[in-house]
Amino acid sequence: MRIVIAGGHGRIALRLERLLAGRGDEVAGIVRRPEQAGDLLAAGAEPVVADLESASVGDLARHLEGADAAVFAAGAGPGSGVERKDTVDRGAAALFADAAEAAGVRRFVIVSSMGADREPPADTDPVFAAYLRAKGAADADVRARAGLDWTVLRPGRLTEDPGTGLVKLSAGSTGRGAVSRDDVAAVLAALLAEPGTAGRTLELIAGATPVEEAVRAAAG
């Protein structure tokens, strides 16, 4: 497969690139800064420099031509304010989905967040609340597109702990919990290889089920 990842220098994306390249897939990662290219090359991915906040649909569609799947793993990141949560976490996701449709790439996986399916509690930090709303709006946009075979993945609290390969993945609620970025990347890689998960919104936390088994069950 050829897979193009938006947010290619992110902590989940770099892990995913290593996994995909390791199994023989061709991977390209979209990054904003040229100096990030070396990290992608080290992960086995082709770096593509493009700014998701200013690129046109046509610009991104050219990078997606010939791809079998697209993954949106971009985010405004820590330290960004309310405005960039909207322009990146929502706006760039919609732009990337537009580009995937324009390039004829049907398989589309988006990394969302647990809690994106409801209004944040009143005492939520305003920036985090904006993030959750942006993620929820991006999910809704993608799920409304008949031109995409989409999967929405909503991980719980992300950690830097080593992956265990054991998760809880559910189209319902997993309950609150944490999950390592290693295991999120492993689940994403498995989702890309399992077309039966198209049309599913899945919550993910650490658990007791091997990744491949959990993804097969989610496709059933």
PDB file of C-alpha atoms in Angstrom:
ATOM      1  CA  MET A   1       0.000   0.000   0.000  1.00  0.00           C
ATOM      2  CA  ARG A   2       0.964   3.635  -0.433  1.00  0.00           C
ATOM      3  CA  ILE A   3      -0.186   5.657   2.574  1.00  0.00           C
ATOM      4  CA  VAL A   4      -0.001   9.427   3.042  1.00  0.00           C
ATOM      5  CA  ILE A   5      -0.032  10.761   6.609  1.00  0.00           C
ATOM      6  CA  ALA A   6      -0.931  14.355   7.475  1.00  0.00           C
ATOM      7  CA  GLY A   7       0.969  15.516  10.538  1.00  0.00           C
ATOM      8  CA  GLY A   8       3.870  13.265   9.582  1.00  0.00           C
ATOM      9  CA  HIS A   9       6.221  14.511  12.293  1.00  0.00           C
ATOM     10  CA  GLY A  10       3.818  13.893  15.171  1.00  0.00           C
ATOM     11  CA  ARG A  11       4.648  11.449  17.927  1.00  0.00           C
ATOM     12  CA  ILE A  12       2.021   8.955  16.768  1.00  0.00           C
ATOM     13  CA  ALA A  13       2.751   9.511  13.079  1.00  0.00           C
ATOM     14  CA  LEU A  14       6.486   8.802  13.359  1.00  0.00           C
ATOM     15  CA  ARG A  15       5.726   5.538  15.133  1.00  0.00           C
ATOM     16  CA  LEU A  16       3.157   4.640  12.481  1.00  0.00           C
ATOM     17  CA  GLU A  17       5.595   5.419   9.686  1.00  0.00           C
ATOM     18  CA  ARG A  18       8.151   3.035  11.161  1.00  0.00           C
ATOM     19  CA  LEU A  19       5.560   0.265  11.436  1.00  0.00           C
ATOM     20  CA  LEU A  20       4.225   0.732   7.916  1.00  0.00           C
ATOM     21  CA  ALA A  21       7.670   0.972   6.339  1.00  0.00           C
ATOM     22  CA  GLY A  22       8.728  -2.089   8.320  1.00  0.00           C
ATOM     23  CA  ARG A  23       5.942  -4.187   6.830  1.00  0.00           C
ATOM     24  CA  GLY A  24       6.741  -3.039   3.305  1.00  0.00           C
ATOM     25  CA  ASP A  25       4.253  -0.243   2.728  1.00  0.00           C
ATOM     26  CA  GLU A  26       5.257   2.939   0.913  1.00  0.00           C
ATOM     27  CA  VAL A  27       4.728   5.879   3.267  1.00  0.00           C
ATOM     28  CA  ALA A  28       4.752   9.642   2.805  1.00  0.00           C
ATOM     29  CA  GLY A  29       4.392  12.101   5.666  1.00  0.00           C
ATOM     30  CA  ILE A  30       3.260  15.692   5.272  1.00  0.00           C
ATOM     31  CA  VAL A  31       5.306  18.067   7.427  1.00  0.00           C
ATOM     32  CA  ARG A  32       5.247  21.830   7.834  1.00  0.00           C
ATOM     33  CA  ARG A  33       8.979  22.486   8.258  1.00  0.00           C
ATOM     34  CA  PRO A  34      11.778  21.249   5.951  1.00  0.00           C
ATOM     35  CA  GLU A  35      14.048  20.563   8.942  1.00  0.00           C
ATOM     36  CA  GLN A  36      11.653  17.793  10.015  1.00  0.00           C
ATOM     37  CA  ALA A  37      12.424  15.768   6.891  1.00  0.00           C
ATOM     38  CA  GLY A  38      15.377  13.911   8.399  1.00  0.00           C
ATOM     39  CA  ASP A  39      13.254  12.349  11.134  1.00  0.00           C
ATOM     40  CA  LEU A  40      10.798  11.035   8.533  1.00  0.00           C
ATOM     41  CA  LEU A  41      13.581   9.601   6.387  1.00  0.00           C
ATOM     42  CA  ALA A  42      14.939   7.841   9.484  1.00  0.00           C
ATOM     43  CA  ALA A  43      11.464   6.366  10.046  1.00  0.00           C
ATOM     44  CA  GLY A  44      11.365   5.054   6.481  1.00  0.00           C
ATOM     45  CA  ALA A  45       8.935   7.664   5.154  1.00  0.00           C
ATOM     46  CA  GLU A  46       9.107  10.123   2.297  1.00  0.00           C
ATOM     47  CA  PRO A  47       8.864  13.690   3.626  1.00  0.00           C
ATOM     48  CA  VAL A  48       6.439  16.027   1.865  1.00  0.00           C
ATOM     49  CA  VAL A  49       6.633  19.691   2.900  1.00  0.00           C
ATOM     50  CA  ALA A  50       3.241  21.417   2.912  1.00  0.00           C
ATOM     51  CA  ASP A  51       1.432  23.715   5.334  1.00  0.00           C
ATOM     52  CA  LEU A  52      -2.017  22.315   6.114  1.00  0.00           C
ATOM     53  CA  GLU A  53      -3.195  25.776   7.184  1.00  0.00           C
ATOM     54  CA  SER A  54      -2.392  27.444   3.859  1.00  0.00           C
ATOM     55  CA  ALA A  55      -2.219  24.710   1.194  1.00  0.00           C
ATOM     56  CA  SER A  56      -4.989  24.397  -1.376  1.00  0.00           C
ATOM     57  CA  VAL A  57      -7.011  21.269  -2.023  1.00  0.00           C
ATOM     58  CA  GLY A  58      -5.201  20.903  -5.338  1.00  0.00           C
ATOM     59  CA  ASP A  59      -1.787  21.133  -3.662  1.00  0.00           C
ATOM     60  CA  LEU A  60      -2.613  18.326  -1.257  1.00  0.00           C
ATOM     61  CA  ALA A  61      -4.438  16.240  -3.871  1.00  0.00           C
ATOM     62  CA  ARG A  62      -1.239  16.102  -5.921  1.00  0.00           C
ATOM     63  CA  HIS A  63       0.580  14.600  -2.955  1.00  0.00           C
ATOM     64  CA  LEU A  64      -2.218  12.050  -2.530  1.00  0.00           C
ATOM     65  CA  GLU A  65      -2.329  10.884  -6.141  1.00  0.00           C
ATOM     66  CA  GLY A  66      -1.789   7.148  -6.394  1.00  0.00           C
ATOM     67  CA  ALA A  67      -2.224   6.566  -2.650  1.00  0.00           C
ATOM     68  CA  ASP A  68      -4.268   3.671  -1.293  1.00  0.00           C
ATOM     69  CA  ALA A  69      -5.045   5.354   2.033  1.00  0.00           C
ATOM     70  CA  ALA A  70      -4.769   8.645   3.892  1.00  0.00           C
ATOM     71  CA  VAL A  71      -4.308   9.164   7.623  1.00  0.00           C
ATOM     72  CA  PHE A  72      -5.025  12.464   9.376  1.00  0.00           C
ATOM     73  CA  ALA A  73      -2.795  12.563  12.449  1.00  0.00           C
ATOM     74  CA  ALA A  74      -2.107  16.297  12.544  1.00  0.00           C
ATOM     75  CA  GLY A  75      -2.838  18.575  15.477  1.00  0.00           C
ATOM     76  CA  ALA A  76      -2.108  22.087  16.613  1.00  0.00           C
ATOM     77  CA  GLY A  77      -0.167  20.625  19.526  1.00  0.00           C
ATOM     78  CA  PRO A  78       0.539  21.787  23.075  1.00  0.00           C
ATOM     79  CA  GLY A  79       0.895  25.510  23.594  1.00  0.00           C
ATOM     80  CA  SER A  80      -1.431  26.428  20.741  1.00  0.00           C
ATOM     81  CA  GLY A  81      -4.508  28.524  21.404  1.00  0.00           C
ATOM     82  CA  VAL A  82      -8.194  28.235  20.660  1.00  0.00           C
ATOM     83  CA  GLU A  83      -7.880  29.621  17.122  1.00  0.00           C
ATOM     84  CA  ARG A  84      -5.341  27.027  15.950  1.00  0.00           C
ATOM     85  CA  LYS A  85      -7.363  24.187  17.451  1.00  0.00           C
ATOM     86  CA  ASP A  86      -9.999  25.169  14.911  1.00  0.00           C
ATOM     87  CA  THR A  87      -7.727  25.839  11.949  1.00  0.00           C
ATOM     88  CA  VAL A  88      -5.674  22.645  12.370  1.00  0.00           C
ATOM     89  CA  ASP A  89      -7.707  20.063  14.275  1.00  0.00           C
ATOM     90  CA  ARG A  90     -10.885  20.873  12.349  1.00  0.00           C
ATOM     91  CA  GLY A  91      -9.998  22.943   9.288  1.00  0.00           C
ATOM     92  CA  ALA A  92      -6.944  20.983   8.175  1.00  0.00           C
ATOM     93  CA  ALA A  93      -8.811  17.693   8.647  1.00  0.00           C
ATOM     94  CA  ALA A  94     -11.566  18.901   6.325  1.00  0.00           C
ATOM     95  CA  LEU A  95      -9.009  20.142   3.800  1.00  0.00           C
ATOM     96  CA  PHE A  96      -7.177  16.804   3.840  1.00  0.00           C
ATOM     97  CA  ALA A  97     -10.472  14.961   3.372  1.00  0.00           C
ATOM     98  CA  ASP A  98     -11.322  17.254   0.443  1.00  0.00           C
ATOM     99  CA  ALA A  99      -7.940  16.450  -1.083  1.00  0.00           C
ATOM    100  CA  ALA A 100      -8.386  12.708  -0.570  1.00  0.00           C
ATOM    101  CA  GLU A 101     -11.723  12.831  -2.367  1.00  0.00           C
ATOM    102  CA  ALA A 102     -10.234  14.937  -5.171  1.00  0.00           C
ATOM    103  CA  ALA A 103      -7.400  12.413  -5.591  1.00  0.00           C
ATOM    104  CA  GLY A 104      -9.759   9.430  -5.496  1.00  0.00           C
ATOM    105  CA  VAL A 105      -8.350   8.048  -2.241  1.00  0.00           C
ATOM    106  CA  ARG A 106     -11.288   6.371  -0.511  1.00  0.00           C
ATOM    107  CA  ARG A 107      -9.641   4.852   2.594  1.00  0.00           C
ATOM    108  CA  PHE A 108      -9.355   7.571   5.225  1.00  0.00           C
ATOM    109  CA  VAL A 109      -8.435   7.149   8.884  1.00  0.00           C
ATOM    110  CA  ILE A 110      -8.595  10.082  11.287  1.00  0.00           C
ATOM    111  CA  VAL A 111      -7.027  10.219  14.746  1.00  0.00           C
ATOM    112  CA  SER A 112      -9.538  11.907  17.035  1.00  0.00           C
ATOM    113  CA  SER A 113      -9.879  11.980  20.816  1.00  0.00           C
ATOM    114  CA  MET A 114     -12.034  10.382  23.431  1.00  0.00           C
ATOM    115  CA  GLY A 115     -14.614  12.946  24.525  1.00  0.00           C
ATOM    116  CA  ALA A 116     -15.000  14.448  21.049  1.00  0.00           C
ATOM    117  CA  ASP A 117     -18.537  13.100  20.797  1.00  0.00           C
ATOM    118  CA  ARG A 118     -20.061  15.371  23.436  1.00  0.00           C
ATOM    119  CA  GLU A 119     -19.972  18.922  24.766  1.00  0.00           C
ATOM    120  CA  PRO A 120     -17.094  19.301  27.245  1.00  0.00           C
ATOM    121  CA  PRO A 121     -18.068  19.799  30.896  1.00  0.00           C
ATOM    122  CA  ALA A 122     -18.447  23.423  32.002  1.00  0.00           C
ATOM    123  CA  ASP A 123     -15.248  23.332  34.079  1.00  0.00           C
ATOM    124  CA  THR A 124     -13.060  22.126  31.175  1.00  0.00           C
ATOM    125  CA  ASP A 125     -10.013  24.259  30.356  1.00  0.00           C
ATOM    126  CA  PRO A 126     -11.123  26.553  27.478  1.00  0.00           C
ATOM    127  CA  VAL A 127      -8.305  25.526  25.130  1.00  0.00           C
ATOM    128  CA  PHE A 128      -8.879  21.823  25.750  1.00  0.00           C
ATOM    129  CA  ALA A 129     -12.613  22.341  25.277  1.00  0.00           C
ATOM    130  CA  ALA A 130     -11.880  24.022  21.928  1.00  0.00           C
ATOM    131  CA  TYR A 131      -9.706  21.053  21.001  1.00  0.00           C
ATOM    132  CA  LEU A 132     -12.464  18.549  21.766  1.00  0.00           C
ATOM    133  CA  ARG A 133     -15.034  20.594  19.844  1.00  0.00           C
ATOM    134  CA  ALA A 134     -12.675  20.849  16.861  1.00  0.00           C
ATOM    135  CA  LYS A 135     -12.066  17.110  16.903  1.00  0.00           C
ATOM    136  CA  GLY A 136     -15.792  16.419  17.124  1.00  0.00           C
ATOM    137  CA  ALA A 137     -16.503  18.734  14.195  1.00  0.00           C
ATOM    138  CA  ALA A 138     -13.749  17.093  12.127  1.00  0.00           C
ATOM    139  CA  ASP A 139     -15.163  13.643  12.877  1.00  0.00           C
ATOM    140  CA  ALA A 140     -18.654  14.737  11.858  1.00  0.00           C
ATOM    141  CA  ASP A 141     -17.327  16.223   8.626  1.00  0.00           C
ATOM    142  CA  VAL A 142     -15.467  13.058   7.664  1.00  0.00           C
ATOM    143  CA  ARG A 143     -18.312  10.738   8.599  1.00  0.00           C
ATOM    144  CA  ALA A 144     -20.706  12.698   6.358  1.00  0.00           C
ATOM    145  CA  ARG A 145     -18.613  12.046   3.233  1.00  0.00           C
ATOM    146  CA  ALA A 146     -19.960   9.350   0.949  1.00  0.00           C
ATOM    147  CA  GLY A 147     -16.709   9.491  -1.025  1.00  0.00           C
ATOM    148  CA  LEU A 148     -14.601   8.150   1.842  1.00  0.00           C
ATOM    149  CA  ASP A 149     -14.307   4.743   3.490  1.00  0.00           C
ATOM    150  CA  TRP A 150     -13.565   6.361   6.820  1.00  0.00           C
ATOM    151  CA  THR A 151     -12.579   5.124  10.249  1.00  0.00           C
ATOM    152  CA  VAL A 152     -12.473   7.436  13.266  1.00  0.00           C
ATOM    153  CA  LEU A 153     -10.121   6.376  16.060  1.00  0.00           C
ATOM    154  CA  ARG A 154     -10.637   8.003  19.472  1.00  0.00           C
ATOM    155  CA  PRO A 155      -7.812   7.143  21.874  1.00  0.00           C
ATOM    156  CA  GLY A 156      -7.926   7.841  25.576  1.00  0.00           C
ATOM    157  CA  ARG A 157      -5.204   9.735  27.428  1.00  0.00           C
ATOM    158  CA  LEU A 158      -1.950   9.328  25.512  1.00  0.00           C
ATOM    159  CA  THR A 159       1.235   8.197  27.243  1.00  0.00           C
ATOM    160  CA  GLU A 160       4.875   7.653  26.326  1.00  0.00           C
ATOM    161  CA  ASP A 161       4.898   4.235  28.005  1.00  0.00           C
ATOM    162  CA  PRO A 162       6.243   1.351  25.911  1.00  0.00           C
ATOM    163  CA  GLY A 163       3.521  -0.391  23.953  1.00  0.00           C
ATOM    164  CA  THR A 164       2.186  -3.688  25.216  1.00  0.00           C
ATOM    165  CA  GLY A 165       0.325  -4.746  22.071  1.00  0.00           C
ATOM    166  CA  LEU A 166      -2.753  -5.253  24.261  1.00  0.00           C
ATOM    167  CA  VAL A 167      -5.721  -2.903  23.919  1.00  0.00           C
ATOM    168  CA  LYS A 168      -9.430  -2.391  24.389  1.00  0.00           C
ATOM    169  CA  LEU A 169     -11.026  -1.221  21.131  1.00  0.00           C
ATOM    170  CA  SER A 170     -14.752  -0.666  20.931  1.00  0.00           C
ATOM    171  CA  ALA A 171     -17.417   0.839  18.691  1.00  0.00           C
ATOM    172  CA  GLY A 172     -19.205   1.606  21.954  1.00  0.00           C
ATOM    173  CA  SER A 173     -17.639   3.132  25.033  1.00  0.00           C
ATOM    174  CA  THR A 174     -14.430   1.701  26.449  1.00  0.00           C
ATOM    175  CA  GLY A 175     -14.708   3.837  29.555  1.00  0.00           C
ATOM    176  CA  ARG A 176     -11.991   6.320  30.416  1.00  0.00           C
ATOM    177  CA  GLY A 177      -8.394   5.213  30.382  1.00  0.00           C
ATOM    178  CA  ALA A 178      -4.918   5.712  28.998  1.00  0.00           C
ATOM    179  CA  VAL A 179      -3.140   4.182  26.015  1.00  0.00           C
ATOM    180  CA  SER A 180       0.449   4.389  24.838  1.00  0.00           C
ATOM    181  CA  ARG A 181       1.295   6.128  21.583  1.00  0.00           C
ATOM    182  CA  ASP A 182       3.065   2.910  20.550  1.00  0.00           C
ATOM    183  CA  ASP A 183      -0.208   1.007  20.807  1.00  0.00           C
ATOM    184  CA  VAL A 184      -2.183   3.749  19.031  1.00  0.00           C
ATOM    185  CA  ALA A 185       0.234   3.505  16.104  1.00  0.00           C
ATOM    186  CA  ALA A 186      -0.072  -0.289  16.080  1.00  0.00           C
ATOM    187  CA  VAL A 187      -3.867  -0.044  15.992  1.00  0.00           C
ATOM    188  CA  LEU A 188      -3.723   2.485  13.140  1.00  0.00           C
ATOM    189  CA  ALA A 189      -1.481   0.178  11.130  1.00  0.00           C
ATOM    190  CA  ALA A 190      -3.884  -2.705  11.700  1.00  0.00           C
ATOM    191  CA  LEU A 191      -6.916  -0.569  10.787  1.00  0.00           C
ATOM    192  CA  LEU A 192      -5.316   0.336   7.474  1.00  0.00           C
ATOM    193  CA  ALA A 193      -4.961  -3.358   6.686  1.00  0.00           C
ATOM    194  CA  GLU A 194      -8.572  -4.139   7.667  1.00  0.00           C
ATOM    195  CA  PRO A 195     -11.116  -2.592   5.253  1.00  0.00           C
ATOM    196  CA  GLY A 196     -13.940  -4.036   7.338  1.00  0.00           C
ATOM    197  CA  THR A 197     -13.403  -1.259   9.880  1.00  0.00           C
ATOM    198  CA  ALA A 198     -14.590   1.373   7.395  1.00  0.00           C
ATOM    199  CA  GLY A 199     -17.616   3.257   8.680  1.00  0.00           C
ATOM    200  CA  ARG A 200     -16.673   2.659  12.331  1.00  0.00           C
ATOM    201  CA  THR A 201     -15.964   5.135  15.120  1.00  0.00           C
ATOM    202  CA  LEU A 202     -13.785   3.333  17.656  1.00  0.00           C
ATOM    203  CA  GLU A 203     -12.634   4.189  21.177  1.00  0.00           C
ATOM    204  CA  LEU A 204      -9.236   2.904  22.289  1.00  0.00           C
ATOM    205  CA  ILE A 205      -7.537   2.407  25.654  1.00  0.00           C
ATOM    206  CA  ALA A 206      -5.025  -0.069  27.043  1.00  0.00           C
ATOM    207  CA  GLY A 207      -6.560  -3.481  27.595  1.00  0.00           C
ATOM    208  CA  ALA A 208      -6.055  -7.222  27.400  1.00  0.00           C
ATOM    209  CA  THR A 209      -6.723  -8.041  23.734  1.00  0.00           C
ATOM    210  CA  PRO A 210      -3.913  -8.293  21.153  1.00  0.00           C
ATOM    211  CA  VAL A 211      -4.083  -5.462  18.614  1.00  0.00           C
ATOM    212  CA  GLU A 212      -4.715  -7.618  15.546  1.00  0.00           C
ATOM    213  CA  GLU A 213      -7.464  -9.552  17.332  1.00  0.00           C
ATOM    214  CA  ALA A 214      -9.085  -6.341  18.580  1.00  0.00           C
ATOM    215  CA  VAL A 215      -9.131  -4.858  15.079  1.00  0.00           C
ATOM    216  CA  ARG A 216     -10.568  -8.038  13.563  1.00  0.00           C
ATOM    217  CA  ALA A 217     -13.338  -7.974  16.160  1.00  0.00           C
ATOM    218  CA  ALA A 218     -14.043  -4.299  15.407  1.00  0.00           C
ATOM    219  CA  ALA A 219     -14.519  -5.222  11.746  1.00  0.00           C
ATOM    220  CA  GLY A 220     -16.956  -8.025  12.555  1.00  0.00           C
TER     221      GLY A 220
END
